[in-house]
Coordinates of C-alpha atoms and ligand atoms in Angstrom, one line a residue:
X411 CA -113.9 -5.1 70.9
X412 CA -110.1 -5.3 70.2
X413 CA -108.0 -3.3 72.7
X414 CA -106.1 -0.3 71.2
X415 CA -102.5 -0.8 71.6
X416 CA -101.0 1.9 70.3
X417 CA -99.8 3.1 73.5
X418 CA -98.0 -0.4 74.4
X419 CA -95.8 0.6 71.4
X420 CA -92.3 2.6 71.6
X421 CA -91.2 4.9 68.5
X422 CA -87.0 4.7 67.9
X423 CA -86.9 8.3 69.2
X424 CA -88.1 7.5 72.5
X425 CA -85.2 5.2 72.8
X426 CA -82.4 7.2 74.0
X427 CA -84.8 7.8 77.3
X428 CA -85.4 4.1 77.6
X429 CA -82.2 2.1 78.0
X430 CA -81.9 -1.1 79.5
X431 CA -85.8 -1.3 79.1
X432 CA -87.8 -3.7 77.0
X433 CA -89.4 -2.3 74.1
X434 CA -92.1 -3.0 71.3
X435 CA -91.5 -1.4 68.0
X436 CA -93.1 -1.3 64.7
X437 CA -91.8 -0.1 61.1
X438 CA -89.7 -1.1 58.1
X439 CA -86.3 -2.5 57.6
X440 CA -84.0 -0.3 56.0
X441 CA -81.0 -2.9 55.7
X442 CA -79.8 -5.9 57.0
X443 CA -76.8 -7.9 57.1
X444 CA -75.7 -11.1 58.7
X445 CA -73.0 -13.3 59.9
X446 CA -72.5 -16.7 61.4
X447 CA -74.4 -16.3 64.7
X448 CA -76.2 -12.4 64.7
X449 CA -78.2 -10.6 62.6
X450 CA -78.2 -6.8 61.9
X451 CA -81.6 -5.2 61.0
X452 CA -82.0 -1.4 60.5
X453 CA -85.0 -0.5 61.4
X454 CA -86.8 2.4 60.8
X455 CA -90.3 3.5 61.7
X456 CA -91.0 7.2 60.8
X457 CA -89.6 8.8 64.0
X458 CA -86.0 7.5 63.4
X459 CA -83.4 4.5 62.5
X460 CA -82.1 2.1 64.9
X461 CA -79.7 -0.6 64.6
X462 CA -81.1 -4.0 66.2
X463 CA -78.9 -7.0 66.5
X464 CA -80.1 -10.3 66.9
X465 CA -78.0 -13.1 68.4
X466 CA -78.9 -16.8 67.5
X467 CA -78.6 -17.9 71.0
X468 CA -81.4 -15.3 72.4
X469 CA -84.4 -15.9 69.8
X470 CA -86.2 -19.1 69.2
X471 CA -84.6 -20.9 65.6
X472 CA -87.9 -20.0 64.0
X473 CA -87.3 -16.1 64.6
X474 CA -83.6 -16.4 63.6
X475 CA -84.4 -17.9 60.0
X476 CA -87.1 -15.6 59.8
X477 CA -84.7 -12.8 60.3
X478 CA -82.7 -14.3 57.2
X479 CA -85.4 -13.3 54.8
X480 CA -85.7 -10.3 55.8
X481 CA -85.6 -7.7 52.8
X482 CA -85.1 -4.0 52.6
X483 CA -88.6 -2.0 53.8
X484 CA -90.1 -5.4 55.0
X485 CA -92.4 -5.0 57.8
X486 CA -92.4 -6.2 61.0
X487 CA -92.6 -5.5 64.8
X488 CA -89.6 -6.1 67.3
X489 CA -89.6 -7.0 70.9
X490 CA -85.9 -6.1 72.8
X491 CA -84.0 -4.0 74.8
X492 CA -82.3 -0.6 74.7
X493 CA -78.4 -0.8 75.1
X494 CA -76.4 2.0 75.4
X495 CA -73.6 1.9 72.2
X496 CA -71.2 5.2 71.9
X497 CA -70.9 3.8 68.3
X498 CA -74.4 4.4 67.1
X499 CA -75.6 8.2 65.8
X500 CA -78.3 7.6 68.4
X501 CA -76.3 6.5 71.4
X502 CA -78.7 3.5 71.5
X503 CA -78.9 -0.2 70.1
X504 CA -81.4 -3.3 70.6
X505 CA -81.2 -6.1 71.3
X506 CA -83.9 -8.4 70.1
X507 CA -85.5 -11.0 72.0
X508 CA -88.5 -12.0 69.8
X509 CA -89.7 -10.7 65.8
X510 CA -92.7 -10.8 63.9
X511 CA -92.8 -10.3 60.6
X512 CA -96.3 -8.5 58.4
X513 CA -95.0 -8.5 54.8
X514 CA -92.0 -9.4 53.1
X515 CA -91.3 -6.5 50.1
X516 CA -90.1 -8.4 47.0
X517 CA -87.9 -5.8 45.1
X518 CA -88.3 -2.4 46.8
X519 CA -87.1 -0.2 43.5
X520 CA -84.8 2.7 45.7
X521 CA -81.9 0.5 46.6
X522 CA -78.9 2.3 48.2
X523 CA -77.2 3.0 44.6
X524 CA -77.6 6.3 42.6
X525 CA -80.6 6.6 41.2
X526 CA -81.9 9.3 38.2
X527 CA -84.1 12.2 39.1
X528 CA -87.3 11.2 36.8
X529 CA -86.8 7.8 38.3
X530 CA -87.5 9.0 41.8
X531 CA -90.0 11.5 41.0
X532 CA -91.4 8.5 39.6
X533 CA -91.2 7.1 42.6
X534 CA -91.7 10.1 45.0
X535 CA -94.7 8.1 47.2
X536 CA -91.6 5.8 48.2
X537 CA -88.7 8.2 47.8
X538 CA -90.0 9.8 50.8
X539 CA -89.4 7.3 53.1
X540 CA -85.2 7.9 52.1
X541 CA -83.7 9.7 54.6
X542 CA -83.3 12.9 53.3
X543 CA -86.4 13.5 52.4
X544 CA -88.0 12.3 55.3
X545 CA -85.3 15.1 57.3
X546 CA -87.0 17.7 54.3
X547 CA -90.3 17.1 55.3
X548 CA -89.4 17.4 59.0
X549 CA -87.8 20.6 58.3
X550 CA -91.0 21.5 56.3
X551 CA -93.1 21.1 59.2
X552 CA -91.1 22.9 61.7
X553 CA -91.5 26.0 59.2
X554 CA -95.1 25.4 59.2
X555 CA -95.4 25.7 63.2
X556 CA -92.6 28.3 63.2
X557 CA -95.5 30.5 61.0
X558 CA -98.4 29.5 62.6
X559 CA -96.8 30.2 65.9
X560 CA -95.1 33.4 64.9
X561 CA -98.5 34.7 64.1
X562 CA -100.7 33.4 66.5
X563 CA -98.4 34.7 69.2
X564 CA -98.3 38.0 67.4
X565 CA -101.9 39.4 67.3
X566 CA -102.9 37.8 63.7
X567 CA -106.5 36.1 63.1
X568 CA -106.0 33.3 60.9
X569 CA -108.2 33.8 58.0
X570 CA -108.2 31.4 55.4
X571 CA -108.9 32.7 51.4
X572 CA -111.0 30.7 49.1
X573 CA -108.9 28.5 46.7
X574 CA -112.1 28.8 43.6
X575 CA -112.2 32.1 43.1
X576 CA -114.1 34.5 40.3
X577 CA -110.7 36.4 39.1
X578 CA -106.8 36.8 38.7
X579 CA -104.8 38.3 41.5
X580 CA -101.5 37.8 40.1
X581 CA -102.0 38.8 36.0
X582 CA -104.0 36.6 34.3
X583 CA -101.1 34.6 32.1
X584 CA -100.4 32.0 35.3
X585 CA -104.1 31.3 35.9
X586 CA -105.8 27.8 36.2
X587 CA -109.5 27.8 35.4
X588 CA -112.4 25.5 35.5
X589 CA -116.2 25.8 34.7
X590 CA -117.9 26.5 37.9
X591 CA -121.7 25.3 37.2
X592 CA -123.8 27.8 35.8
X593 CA -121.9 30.9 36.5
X594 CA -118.9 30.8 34.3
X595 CA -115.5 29.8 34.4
X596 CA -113.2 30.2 38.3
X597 CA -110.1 30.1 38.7
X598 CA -107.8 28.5 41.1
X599 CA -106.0 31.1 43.2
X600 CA -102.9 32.5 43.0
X601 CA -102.5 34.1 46.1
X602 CA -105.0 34.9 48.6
X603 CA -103.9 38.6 49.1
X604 CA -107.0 40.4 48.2
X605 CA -109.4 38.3 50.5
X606 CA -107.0 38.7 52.9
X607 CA -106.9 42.8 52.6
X608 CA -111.3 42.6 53.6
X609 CA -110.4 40.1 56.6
X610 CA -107.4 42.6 57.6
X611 CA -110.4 45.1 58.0
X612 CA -112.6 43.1 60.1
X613 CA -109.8 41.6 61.9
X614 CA -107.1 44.5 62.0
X615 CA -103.7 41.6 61.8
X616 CA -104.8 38.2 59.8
X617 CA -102.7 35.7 57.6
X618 CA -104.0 33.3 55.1
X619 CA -102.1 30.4 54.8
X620 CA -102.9 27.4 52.2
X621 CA -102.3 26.6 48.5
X622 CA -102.0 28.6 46.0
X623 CA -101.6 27.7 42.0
X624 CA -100.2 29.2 38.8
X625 CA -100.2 27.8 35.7
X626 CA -96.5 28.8 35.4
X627 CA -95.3 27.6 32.3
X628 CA -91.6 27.8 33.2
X629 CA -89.5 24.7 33.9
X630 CA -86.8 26.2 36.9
X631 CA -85.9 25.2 40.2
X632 CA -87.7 27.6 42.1
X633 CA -91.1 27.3 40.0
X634 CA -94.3 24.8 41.2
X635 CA -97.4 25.0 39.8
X636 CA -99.0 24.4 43.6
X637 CA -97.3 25.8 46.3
X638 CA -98.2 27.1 49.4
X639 CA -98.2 30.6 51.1
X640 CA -98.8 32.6 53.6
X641 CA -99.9 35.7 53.5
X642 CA -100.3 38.4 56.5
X643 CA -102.2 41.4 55.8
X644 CA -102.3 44.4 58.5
X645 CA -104.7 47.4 58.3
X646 CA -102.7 51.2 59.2
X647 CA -99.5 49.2 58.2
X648 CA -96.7 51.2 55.4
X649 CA -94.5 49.5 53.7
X650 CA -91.6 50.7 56.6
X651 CA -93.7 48.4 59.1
X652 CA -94.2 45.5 56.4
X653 CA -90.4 45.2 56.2
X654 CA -89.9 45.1 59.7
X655 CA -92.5 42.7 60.3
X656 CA -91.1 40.2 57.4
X657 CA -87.6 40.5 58.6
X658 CA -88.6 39.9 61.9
X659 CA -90.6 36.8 60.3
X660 CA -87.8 35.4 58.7
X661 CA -85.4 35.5 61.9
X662 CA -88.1 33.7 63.7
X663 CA -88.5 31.0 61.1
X664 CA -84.3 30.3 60.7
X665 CA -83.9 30.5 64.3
X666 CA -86.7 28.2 65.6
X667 CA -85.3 25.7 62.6
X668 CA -82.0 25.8 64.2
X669 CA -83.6 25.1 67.7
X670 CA -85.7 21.8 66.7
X671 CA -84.4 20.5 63.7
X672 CA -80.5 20.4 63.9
X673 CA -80.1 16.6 63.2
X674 CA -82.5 16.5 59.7
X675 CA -79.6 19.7 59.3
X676 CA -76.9 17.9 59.7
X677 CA -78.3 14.5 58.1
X678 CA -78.7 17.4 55.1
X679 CA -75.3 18.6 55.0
X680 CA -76.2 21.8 55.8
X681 CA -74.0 24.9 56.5
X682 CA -75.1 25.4 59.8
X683 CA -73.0 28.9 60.1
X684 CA -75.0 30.2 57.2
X685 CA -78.2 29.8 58.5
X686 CA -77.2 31.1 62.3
X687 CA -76.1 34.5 60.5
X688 CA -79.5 35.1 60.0
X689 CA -80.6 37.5 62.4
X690 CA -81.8 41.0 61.8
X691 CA -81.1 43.4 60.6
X692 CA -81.0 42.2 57.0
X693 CA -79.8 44.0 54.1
X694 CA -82.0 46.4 52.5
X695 CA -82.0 48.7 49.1
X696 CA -84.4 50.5 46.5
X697 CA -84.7 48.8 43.4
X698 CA -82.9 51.7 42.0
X699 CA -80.0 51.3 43.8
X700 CA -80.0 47.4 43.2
X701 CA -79.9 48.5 39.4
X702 CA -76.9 50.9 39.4
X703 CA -75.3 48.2 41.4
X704 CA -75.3 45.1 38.9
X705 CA -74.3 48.1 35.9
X706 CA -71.4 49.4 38.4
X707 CA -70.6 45.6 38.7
X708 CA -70.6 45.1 34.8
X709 CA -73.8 42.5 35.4
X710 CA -74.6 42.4 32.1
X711 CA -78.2 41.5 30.5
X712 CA -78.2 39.3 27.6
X713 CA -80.6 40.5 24.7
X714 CA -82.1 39.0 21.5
X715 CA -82.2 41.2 19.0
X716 CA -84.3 41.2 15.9
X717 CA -82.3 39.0 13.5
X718 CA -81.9 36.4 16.5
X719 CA -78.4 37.5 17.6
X720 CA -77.8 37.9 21.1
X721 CA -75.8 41.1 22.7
X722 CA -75.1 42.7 26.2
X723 CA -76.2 45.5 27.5
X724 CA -75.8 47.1 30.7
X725 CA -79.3 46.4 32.7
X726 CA -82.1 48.8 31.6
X727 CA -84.3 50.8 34.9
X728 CA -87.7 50.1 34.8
X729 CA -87.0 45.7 34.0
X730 CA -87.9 43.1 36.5
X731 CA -85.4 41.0 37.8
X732 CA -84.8 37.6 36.8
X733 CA -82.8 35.1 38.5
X734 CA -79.3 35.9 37.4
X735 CA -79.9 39.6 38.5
X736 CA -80.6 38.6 42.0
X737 CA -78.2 36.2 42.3
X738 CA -75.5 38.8 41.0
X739 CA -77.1 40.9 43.6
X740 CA -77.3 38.8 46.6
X741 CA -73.4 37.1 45.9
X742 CA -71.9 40.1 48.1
X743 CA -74.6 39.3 51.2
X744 CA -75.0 36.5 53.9
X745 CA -78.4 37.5 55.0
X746 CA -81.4 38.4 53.4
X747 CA -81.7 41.2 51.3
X748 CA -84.9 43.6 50.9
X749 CA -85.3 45.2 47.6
X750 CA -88.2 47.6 47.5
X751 CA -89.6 50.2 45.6
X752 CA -89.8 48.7 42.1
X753 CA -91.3 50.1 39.1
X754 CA -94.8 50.1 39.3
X755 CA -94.9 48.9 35.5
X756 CA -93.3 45.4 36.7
X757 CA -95.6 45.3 40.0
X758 CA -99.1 44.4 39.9
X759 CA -102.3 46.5 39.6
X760 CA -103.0 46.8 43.4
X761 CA -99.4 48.2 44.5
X762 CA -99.7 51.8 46.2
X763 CA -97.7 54.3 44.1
X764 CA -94.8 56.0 46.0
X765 CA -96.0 59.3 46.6
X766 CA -92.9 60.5 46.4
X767 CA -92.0 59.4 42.9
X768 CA -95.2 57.8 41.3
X769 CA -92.6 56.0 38.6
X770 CA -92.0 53.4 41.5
X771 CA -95.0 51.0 43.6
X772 CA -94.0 50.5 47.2
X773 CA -93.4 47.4 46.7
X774 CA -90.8 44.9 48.7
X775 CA -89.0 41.5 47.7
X776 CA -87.3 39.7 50.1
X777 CA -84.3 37.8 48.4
X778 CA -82.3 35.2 50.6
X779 CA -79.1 34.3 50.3
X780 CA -76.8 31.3 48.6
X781 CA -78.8 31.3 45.3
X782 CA -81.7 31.1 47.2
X783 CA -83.8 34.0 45.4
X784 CA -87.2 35.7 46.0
X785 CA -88.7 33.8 49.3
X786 CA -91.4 37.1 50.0
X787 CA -93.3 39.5 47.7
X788 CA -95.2 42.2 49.6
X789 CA -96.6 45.7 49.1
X790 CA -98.1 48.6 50.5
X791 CA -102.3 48.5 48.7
X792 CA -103.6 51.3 47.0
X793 CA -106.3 52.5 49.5
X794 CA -107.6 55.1 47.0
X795 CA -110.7 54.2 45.8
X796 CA -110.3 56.3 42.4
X797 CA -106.9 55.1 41.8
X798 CA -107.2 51.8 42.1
X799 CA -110.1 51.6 40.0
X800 CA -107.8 53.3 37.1
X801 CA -105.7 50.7 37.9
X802 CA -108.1 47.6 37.8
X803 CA -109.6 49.1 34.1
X804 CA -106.1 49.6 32.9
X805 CA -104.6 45.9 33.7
X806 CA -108.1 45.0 31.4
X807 CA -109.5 43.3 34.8
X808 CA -113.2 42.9 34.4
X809 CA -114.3 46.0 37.1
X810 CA -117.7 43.6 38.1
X811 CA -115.7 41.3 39.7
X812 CA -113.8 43.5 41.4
X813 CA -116.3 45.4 43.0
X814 CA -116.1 43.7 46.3
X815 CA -112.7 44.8 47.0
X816 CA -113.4 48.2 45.6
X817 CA -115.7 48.4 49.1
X818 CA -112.6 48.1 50.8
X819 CA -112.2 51.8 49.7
X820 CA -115.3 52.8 49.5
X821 CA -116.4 52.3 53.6
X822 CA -113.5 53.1 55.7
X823 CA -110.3 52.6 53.5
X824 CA -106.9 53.0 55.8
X825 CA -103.3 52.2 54.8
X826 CA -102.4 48.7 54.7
X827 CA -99.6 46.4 53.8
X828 CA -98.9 42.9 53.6
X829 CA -96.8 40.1 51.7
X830 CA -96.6 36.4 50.4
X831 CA -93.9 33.7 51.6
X832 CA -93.6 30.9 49.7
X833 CA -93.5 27.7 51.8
X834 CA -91.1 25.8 49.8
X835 CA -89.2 28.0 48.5
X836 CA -88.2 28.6 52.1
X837 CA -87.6 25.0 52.7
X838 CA -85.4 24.8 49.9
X839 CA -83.4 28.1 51.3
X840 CA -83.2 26.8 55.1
X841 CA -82.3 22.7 53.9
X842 CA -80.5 23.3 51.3
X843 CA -82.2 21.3 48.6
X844 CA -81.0 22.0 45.0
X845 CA -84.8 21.9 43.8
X846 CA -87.9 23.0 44.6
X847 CA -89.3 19.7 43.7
X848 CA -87.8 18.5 46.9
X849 CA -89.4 20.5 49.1
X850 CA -93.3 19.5 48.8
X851 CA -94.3 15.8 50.0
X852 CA -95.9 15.4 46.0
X853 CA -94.9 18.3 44.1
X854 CA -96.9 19.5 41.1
X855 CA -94.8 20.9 37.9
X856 CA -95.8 22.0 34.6
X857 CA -94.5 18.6 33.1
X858 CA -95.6 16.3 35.8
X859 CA -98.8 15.6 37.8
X860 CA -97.4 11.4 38.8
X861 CA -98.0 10.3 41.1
Ligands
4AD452 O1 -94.4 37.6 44.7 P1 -95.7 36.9 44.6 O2 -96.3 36.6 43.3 O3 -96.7 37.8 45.5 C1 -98.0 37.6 45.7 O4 -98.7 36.6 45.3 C2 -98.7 38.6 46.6 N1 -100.1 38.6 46.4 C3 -98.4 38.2 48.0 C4 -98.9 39.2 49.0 O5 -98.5 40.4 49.0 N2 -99.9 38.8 49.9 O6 -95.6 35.5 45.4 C5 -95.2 35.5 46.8 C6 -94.2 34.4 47.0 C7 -92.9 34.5 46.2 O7 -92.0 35.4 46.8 C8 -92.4 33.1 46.2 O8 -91.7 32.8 47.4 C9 -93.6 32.3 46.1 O9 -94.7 33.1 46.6 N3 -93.9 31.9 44.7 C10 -93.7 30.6 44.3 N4 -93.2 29.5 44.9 C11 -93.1 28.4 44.1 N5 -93.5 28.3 42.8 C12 -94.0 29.4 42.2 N6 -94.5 29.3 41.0 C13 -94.2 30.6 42.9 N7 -94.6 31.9 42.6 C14 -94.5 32.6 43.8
MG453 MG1 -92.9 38.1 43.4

């Protein structure tokens, strides 16, 4: 039996803890230069980048000429010592005593130079290994155990949704399907809300929390066509409490960011000050306020009219936002921004209706700052059996397969609320990233499925 060793190795972000220590590591070379009598080799391993610097007078004359041939992501494992350098970002150096090679890489295609964006979504199974998006993806997953954490601390069951499912959640013009043996077509789901409402009623606070698709057929920088998103769901929650509990959400999610992840920030470029505003309480308005706002504010709407012209008009109640309207919107904020009560045309079929003005669904966005956009969609759920069954035969759902969630109503129906985050989305808020593409490890977009 071979000995497992994995504990004998040390990971480069162990090394400010370990100077004037010998050390073992293992990854990939991430440049090298040389002169005369030393040898620089930047290594990298996953956890960090250390500079290691080889003099010809330590290492055998093998290990020196091996050095030479070193090329950029070559792998190999390194024997030295920690030393203390003010110079490096790390605070640490090493200096290497012995060097083993595993496999020279002959042309590695990301080289330091400016490369295209097809190019490296081409090339996103080694793009990830760059620096910033191995700092994305450790942002990514610090938002992942913020929301796990934030819930499991808070009372919520985590309840997962099925991903094949036999209907549409979100309208049926973003919908994946697939034949599913001998019982008809499924679909892949686009949220995992209404699965989520029957768990809230076994399980009073749950969250789902997986992927989630839509066939969306637009190309943006906010759009994938998997993403993932969680999804509380509380029973005897109103829409007041669902605010409350997202913007309490949010804060958490910024602020334990800030706490664990303010080098991949900074290696980002990231505004810092921007994000630490972030506390509650956020900004909030009704939709119709947000809509005599933009006209107030001359935000004008551009409309084709019949003979293919295109004029302004001043922005017309009872039209769902696009992108420009929230980004007119949110320019005069530097926090988040709820905008609720929308018009129950633009909402989907299972949005409660505000009793007090039935023309509106109690329905809540949450829009984030600096261009960021829509990161949460949330409601209050109709928990009338009759008019949500009006509802599901007017949106043309088929009623049979939405029976089930009819019960809901039917044996002990209370208020309830919930909402959707979208996991990248939120990334690409909180690290900046100009595209969403950047924010999932292999993203999936309506014009690309490689690699
Ligand atoms: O606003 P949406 O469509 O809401 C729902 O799906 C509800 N069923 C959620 C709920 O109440 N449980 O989507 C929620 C969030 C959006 O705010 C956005 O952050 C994200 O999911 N999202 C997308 N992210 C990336 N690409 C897409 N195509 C997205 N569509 C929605
Ligand atoms: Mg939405």
């Amino acid at each position: 039996m071979v000995e497992s060793a994995y504990k004998s190795y040390h990971t480069i972000e162990q090394l400010p803890s370990l100077v004037g220590q010998t050390v073992k590591l293992r990854g990939w070379v991430y440049d090298t230069t040389g002169k005369g009598k030393l040898q620089f080799i930047k290594l990298r391993d996953g956890s960090g980048i250390v500079q290691c610097v080889m003099l010809k007078t330590a290492v055998a004359e093998e290990v020196f000429e091996a050095a030479k041939t070193l090329t950029q992501e070559s792998s190999l494992t390194i024997d030295g010592t920690v030393r203390a350098d003010d110079r490096a970002p790390s605070g640490v150096e090493v200096d290497v005593s012995n060097l083993q090679i595993h496999h020279i890489a002959k042309d590695y295609p990301i080289t330091p130079k400016e490369h295209g964006d097809a190019f490296l979504m081409e090339n996103r199974h080694l793009w990830l290994r760059s620096t910033r998006q191995h700092a994305i993806m450790r942002v990514r997953a610090t938002i992942v155990k913020a929301i796990r954490d934030f819930f499991d601390g808070n009372g919520f069951t985590l309840m997962d949704s099925p991903i094949l499912t036999p209907a549409a959640c979100e309208g049926t013009s973003t919908l994946f399907e697939t034949e599913y043996f001998d019982l008809g077509k499924a679909y892949l789901s686009q949220s995992g809300q209404l699965y989520g409402e029957a768990s809230a009623m076994a399980q009073g606070k749950i969250y789902t929390f997986g992927p989630t698709f839509r066939a969306e057929k637009s190309k943006t920088r906010r759009h994938l066509t998997e993403f993932w998103m969680v999804e509380p769901e509380m029973a005897f929650f109103e829409l007041a409490d669902d605010m409350d509990l997202a913007e309490d959400f949010v804060e958490y999610i910024v602020q334990t960011v800030l706490k664990h992840r303010m080098p991949e920030l900074t290696t980002l470029g990231r505004d810092i000050s921007k994000l630490e505003k972030v506390k509650r309480p956020f900004h909030r308005m009704s939709y119709t306020e947000a809509v005599e706002w933009l006209n107030k504010n001359n935000v004008k709407l551009n409309r084709k009219q019949a003979d293919g012209s295109e004029i302004q008009i001043d922005f017309p109640w009872g039209e769902d936002f696009g992108a420009p309207q929230e980004e007119a919107l949110m320019s005069q904020f530097e926090k988040p921004c709820i905008v609720h009560r929308y018009p129950t045309e633009v909402k989907a079929f299972y949005m409660k209706r505000d009793p007090e003005n039935p023309k509106v669904a109690l329905a809540m966005d949450m829009l984030a700052p600096e261009g960021a956009g829509e990161i949460i969609g949330g409601s209050q759920r109709e928990d009338d059996f009759e008019a949500l069954k009006e509802r599901i035969l007017a949106h043309d759902l088929p009623l049979e397969s939405f029976e089930w969630y009819l019960d809901l109503r039917r044996y002990g129906s209370v208020p309830h609320s919930g909402f959707g985050l979208g996991l990248e989305r939120t990334v690409k808020w909180i690290t900046g990233a100009e595209h969403i593409r950047e924010t999932n490890p292999y993203p999936r977009m309506i014009y690309r499925i490689q690699p």
